[in-house]
Structure formats: C-alpha cells, structure tokens
Amino acid sequence: FDLSVDFWICICIKANAQSCGDCIQVAETCGWCSDENFLTVGESKSARCDDLESLKKRNCNVTKIENPRGHITVNKNKPVTNRKKDGAEKLKPEQITQIQPQKLTLTLRSGEPQTFELKFKRAEDYPIDLYYLMDLSFSMKDDLENVKNLGTDLMREMQEITSDFRIGFGSFVEKTVMPYISTTPARLSNPCTGNQNCTSPFSYKNVLKLTENGDEFNRLVSQQQISGNLDSPEGGFDAIMQVAVCEKHIGWRNVTRLLVFSTDAGFHFAGDGKLGGIVLPNDGKCHLENNAYTMSHYYDYPSIAHLVQKLSDHNIQTIFAVTEEFQPVYKELKNLIPKSAVGTLSSNSSNVIKLIIDAYNSLSSEVILENGRLPEGVSINYKSICKNGVEGTGENGRKCSNISIGDEVSFKISIESQKCPSHGKSEVIKIKPLGFTEEVEVVLNFICDCQCAAEGQPNSDVCHNGTFECGACKCNEGRIGRLCECSKDEVRTEDLDANCRKDNGTDICSNNGDCVCGTCECKKRENPAEVYSGKYCECDNFNCDRSNNKLCGGHGRCECRKCICDANYTGSACDCSLDTSTCLAKNGQICNGRGTCDCGNCKCTNPKFQGPTCEICPTCPGVCTEHKDCVQCRAFDAGEKKDTCKQECNYFELKMVKDREKLPQPTDQSFPLTHCKERDANDCWFYYTFAIRNDTKEVYVVENLECPAGPDIIPIVAGVVAGIVLIGLALLLIWKLLMIIHDRREFAKFEKEKMNAKWDTGENPIYKSAVTTVVNPKYEGK
C-alpha cells in the first residue's frame, strides 16, 4: 500500500464505528455498507465501516454504500459594482457592491474541505467618512492653528478621490483625576502656567459629528482652546474607544471609515488607571453625554487588544499622525492594529493633509480578509490570487497589496470540519475585508448522520429491543449482540462462552476473537488486509502457503488458510502455472519437442538438450550439419549415407528447386526456417533449407551443385616463368647498384689520402735543427 492510502484504510477500520453516523465522522474516505447480508460469520458490526475501495472489493453493492458528500450553495451572488466617478449614475453606499458572493451555505462532512471563490473589487468614487481626533494638550498649541483651516482644504483635496466625503472633529487630553492632572481649583480652571489662557482639562469631546460642510469644520475648530495635563502620555485610547463605539454620535455611515489620530506624545493603556485609583476594566461601550466622555474617572484605559477588536468590529481604519520623536512607538502599535498606518507629523502639523492622503492611498491599496469566531473543530484556509496573477498562501493568502481602483482580486477559501458540533445545529461565520462594511455570510450545515438513518425502524422484528437502521441493529440501552438478542443482566458469562468454543474445546473463539452474546466477534489486526473469520474465528486470510515470499505466490487468495488459485495456476501455494507460452521454443514447439512443460517450465526428456525450452545442445552439431548427409544422399545420391539412405533418411519431405532464388525465405514463413550451405567430397557446394511445419519436416534443395572450375595450366606456367625472370633481373640490378656505390666510396677515400701526403714536396715534418741559440736576459743591446 501507499503509506497515505494505508493510513486512511487503517483509520476507518480502527475507529470501531458502531453506526453509519459514527463511520462517516472518522474520515471522508470512510463509507458504511448498509447491505443486511454483507457481514460474514465472525465479523463485528464495525466491519461495515471501511474505505470505499475495500467495501467494493468485499462485494458490497455500490448502491448500498453510504457515503454522503458535502456541497456548496450560493444564496446571494450580486455582481461587484462597475461605475465611474464622472458617471451620471449616483449610487447610495448600500447600493455599491465590492465583494462577491454575499451569502453561501456550506454542507460539511468531517474531513472533507469545501472551497469557494470570493471576489473583491475596489469601487471608484466610494464614499469616505474621516474623523480627525486631535490631542489638545499644551504642546499641540501651534498645531491647532494649522488645523483650523483643515476642513475646506481637505475637502478640496479629497474631491480628487471621491465626490462623497464627510469630515468630523474631536479632541482629547487626559483623565480628569490625579496624578494625570492637577485637581486644585486654580489648575482645573486653567491648567497652563504663566500668562497662557487654557481651557479646563477633559478626557474626550466630540466637537463636530461627520458633516459635508468644511466651513463648519473650520468654524468649530477655530473655537477650540488648548488645555494641559501633568504627565507626558495622553489619554488617547479612551478617545479612540468612544469614537469607535459611539456610531450615532459620530455619524458613521457604512462606507470607508478613517480615523486620524494626531498627537505629539505617547499613550496610556490598560492598567495605567490604577495610578488614579481606577481599577474597573474598560467596558467598550459608549458613554457620551452632551458629546463629552463622562466615565473617564470610572473606567480604566482600554487595552490594545480591546481597541483592535472594536476598530475591526466597526470597520475603522486608523491613521496615526505623530511627530518624529514618537514614530518608533506608533509603528510598533501599527503592527498590532490591522489596517492602520503611521505618518510623520511636522512640528506644527503643516503637512497633515499630505499625510492623510498618502496614508489613505496606502490603506486602500491593500485588502486583508478576516473571519469571525470559528465553531469548534472548524478550520479555514485562504489562498489569494492578486494583481498580475501573484498567489499567496498561509497568512499571505488573506491579503493582496498594490491594488488600484477598479482592480479585481480573488481568494480561494477552504473550510473544513473535523467533527460534528455537539448540538448538531447550523453555524454562521462571517468573512469580510478589514476596513470595509461589506461581508460574506457563510452558513455551515454539518452532515452528522447517514441518510439511511432517517429510515430506521424502531423496535424492528429483525432486532430484539433495538432499531434497525443502515443494515444493522442499533441496540437499546442494556442490550447487546449483533441482533440485540442478549441482555447484559440476564445471561451468565459461562453460558455465553460455551457457544464460542469449537468442538467443546478450551479456546474461546480460537483465541482470535471475543465472545459477545454467545457469538464470536473476531479481532482486528494491525494490517487491515488481514482478517480473522469463521463462526469460531478459526479461519484467516494470511496463514496460507507462500511462494517467492508472496502469499499464494501472488496468484490467488487465501481463504480459511487455503489458497484459492487464479485461473491457469495450481498448487498449494498457487506457484504452478498452467500456461505453456513460457515453454514454446523458437520453432513453435513446446519444449522444442524434446521435453514436457511442467508449471510453466520445461523438463527436457532428452539428456543432451537443456535450457528453458530444451533448445540448447552443447554436444549436438548444428541443424545444417545434422541433416547434411541425408540431404546429400536423397538429392544427389552421394555422401556417406548413400547406401543406407532409405533406412535412415526418410524423416523429411524433399522438394527440389531450380535455383537459390526459389528457396523459401524466412519472411514468407510463419514457422522457423534454416538456410544451409554445405560442401561435398568434390568441393562442390549445395544449398537447401530445413523447416518444421505442423510437425512435418520439409527440405527444399537447389538442383544444381556449385562446383569450382579446373585450373588453366598455361597462364600458370607463363606466370611462374615470367616471375622468375623478373626476379633475376631485379637481383642483377640490385647487385650492379651496390658495386657502383662501393667503387665511389673507395675512390673518395683515395683522393682524401692523396691530399694529406704534403711532406713529399716540402720539409720533413719530423726534422729538428742541431743549432741552439741562447740570449742573455740582461743584455740591452749596447
């Protein structure tokens, strides 16, 4: 078996499922045979649960195999909206569709994933709500001056993106308790030092709900005054929470929601409230009265995780406009808050419009899918197909980046259930792109039982105190046995065991099973292909004879420890083949006519022959040599067997042909044919063919012998004489040439000796004078 296939086969059998519903929960490959007569003697009820292929091999009728499959139904599939910003058609936000489909129903079977495609397309001219939340502590005094004209300027810039834009404004400082602010009466009325005129500290104020009137924004922001507090971190998280949850007060629509958080300081978060004696966790609810947060002294700051949840629930995308000093802090915060961005705010907020535009483009160019809480045992997997066909899996399968307006991307979403929920009811999960109000509703239905279970017969005549369903009995409480025929309380164990002993022996179920209600239920083995069977589990399908280390030689099946051989095989281990094709020799005869075919192998009867088909004879002459004498005596009345030809050479039919071209050719025959060329005592060649057709030996012989012609004496003698003459002349020429070379060498030697004999005409070279002249060395010639 393949390992993966073997695993699924094992898991179905080992699950010990007692009903069809239990079986189909094991794995998607498991099926239940509802045929009443499917089980053999000794098999337990759980043997009905097996993988589909095994059930078919075990002769379960295909129509009786319960194997329910999951499916997908699309309930709402409105296509994504295609429109242009300058088009005449003006749609309301609820009429715009950016995600498709909108609702599906998935019917899930355990272990079987269901996959559907989700499309997303950014609509052009999509409405935007932007809420500007500003820190009004004293350090933001110069920033407030630049924000006073933000409304009309931002309106003008946003017209390039959308024709439906609304803007709102809110401000925050800090919780109004010590040690965050000074609670002395003078400091409460004016928290600023020196001659600075500041307003009383507050936690959060909703100054202007979302509006299309940019001038109104400018007017109200111009009326705002700076306040102050004691510590550096601000209470911005309180303000963000109220902006997110107070939808009616802020005026949020179901459109793109942007929250711009502007500050030059850090933030307090959950737990910091204990410094002011505030221990109650933030409840995440709206507490605005007269557009002011009234419970800052009562509830602690929200945690980051709490904020993430509320921002996601209300589809709000956050832009943190902070100064350079606090960039690292807010970038870490951005990593924790999906669909958020961080921009660097100049010291006086003069670049806030460019910051907002850049951040919006960054946020809107990315789509990230999220899903609600999954039911227990349900998993979800995403695969993205983004712009230019770029694919992503795992966590990257949830998102696509660099999306422009009008671009369409898709996601392959697979949902799989590992088990049925305990209540067995439908579940609903929602999938949506972060920062968008649209969502996909996915209804999950679970296949927890087989269809045949609905047709069950309670208190059936087949079952004693049980329900007959899916081909088997489902016993009532306290009843046991395949047919629920026994009660756990009424029948003694000894009585039951007596029915499970073969021939009144001592072994219960042959030690291969358990006695259940007087009936043997055979044990299961590690290998699912190996099974015990029989009334007393006395049989099995794995203890038969083996050949070549294969059960029944691989050519049969083992039944009750005996091999049942396939066609054309016999023997205790099915190792004897009845097929004679392996015994055919080249001449078409079985074992070359010199042996018998036994179990697919030749046994040669003639000891001279050997090999797999009795065709090898190391001591035998070749076919041509073997029949040469008989062919010669019958065709030409010559040869060694001339006198005994009639007695020894009548074993073949002789046919004469005029020339070699008339001999049979191998390509013309459907039986083996040998061409022969032999020489007789007179050095003449004769040609013939030898063949065996239908057990008849045929010999075709060419009538005429090919004898070599006699030698021509005159050319031979003339050639010999001419050869001798030529050889003599050649020897003479060689001798003459050698003599000339020798004479020239002797003459040159003589000439050389003659030139060296110069003393004959001059002074004797060995002569010396008798006069000796001596000169005085000191004589100077005076």
PDB file of C-alpha atoms in Angstrom, residues 80-84 97-99 119-124 364-367 385-388 400-411 436:
ATOM      1  CA  VAL A  80     -19.433  43.703  -7.997  1.00  0.00           C
ATOM      2  CA  THR A  81     -20.262  47.283  -8.967  1.00  0.00           C
ATOM      3  CA  ASN A  82     -18.733  48.822 -12.092  1.00  0.00           C
ATOM      4  CA  ARG A  83     -19.094  52.597 -12.215  1.00  0.00           C
ATOM      5  CA  LYS A  84     -17.092  55.722 -12.953  1.00  0.00           C
ATOM      6  CA  THR A  97     -21.025  46.074  -4.028  1.00  0.00           C
ATOM      7  CA  GLN A  98     -17.310  45.398  -3.712  1.00  0.00           C
ATOM      8  CA  ILE A  99     -17.357  41.752  -2.614  1.00  0.00           C
ATOM      9  CA  LYS A 119     -14.025  38.242  -5.469  1.00  0.00           C
ATOM     10  CA  PHE A 120     -13.134  41.757  -4.333  1.00  0.00           C
ATOM     11  CA  LYS A 121     -13.083  44.886  -6.484  1.00  0.00           C
ATOM     12  CA  ARG A 122     -12.348  48.402  -5.277  1.00  0.00           C
ATOM     13  CA  ALA A 123     -15.192  50.634  -6.429  1.00  0.00           C
ATOM     14  CA  GLU A 124     -14.379  54.019  -7.882  1.00  0.00           C
ATOM     15  CA  SER A 364      -6.857  51.446   0.418  1.00  0.00           C
ATOM     16  CA  SER A 365      -4.292  49.686  -1.766  1.00  0.00           C
ATOM     17  CA  GLU A 366      -4.332  46.633   0.491  1.00  0.00           C
ATOM     18  CA  VAL A 367      -7.185  44.266   1.219  1.00  0.00           C
ATOM     19  CA  ILE A 385      -4.847  35.405  -6.435  1.00  0.00           C
ATOM     20  CA  CYS A 386      -3.727  39.018  -6.563  1.00  0.00           C
ATOM     21  CA  LYS A 387      -2.807  41.520  -9.234  1.00  0.00           C
ATOM     22  CA  ASN A 388      -0.827  40.089 -12.179  1.00  0.00           C
ATOM     23  CA  CYS A 400      -3.459  41.405  -1.567  1.00  0.00           C
ATOM     24  CA  SER A 401      -1.375  44.560  -1.920  1.00  0.00           C
ATOM     25  CA  ASN A 402      -0.839  47.286  -4.541  1.00  0.00           C
ATOM     26  CA  ILE A 403      -4.495  47.271  -5.576  1.00  0.00           C
ATOM     27  CA  SER A 404      -5.628  50.224  -7.632  1.00  0.00           C
ATOM     28  CA  ILE A 405      -9.177  51.484  -8.021  1.00  0.00           C
ATOM     29  CA  GLY A 406     -11.026  49.177 -10.395  1.00  0.00           C
ATOM     30  CA  ASP A 407      -8.685  46.208  -9.839  1.00  0.00           C
ATOM     31  CA  GLU A 408     -10.316  42.867  -9.147  1.00  0.00           C
ATOM     32  CA  VAL A 409      -8.653  40.189  -6.989  1.00  0.00           C
ATOM     33  CA  SER A 410      -9.930  36.842  -5.793  1.00  0.00           C
ATOM     34  CA  PHE A 411      -9.454  34.459  -2.889  1.00  0.00           C
ATOM     35  CA  PHE A 436     -14.911  47.673   4.834  1.00  0.00           C
TER      36      PHE A 436
END
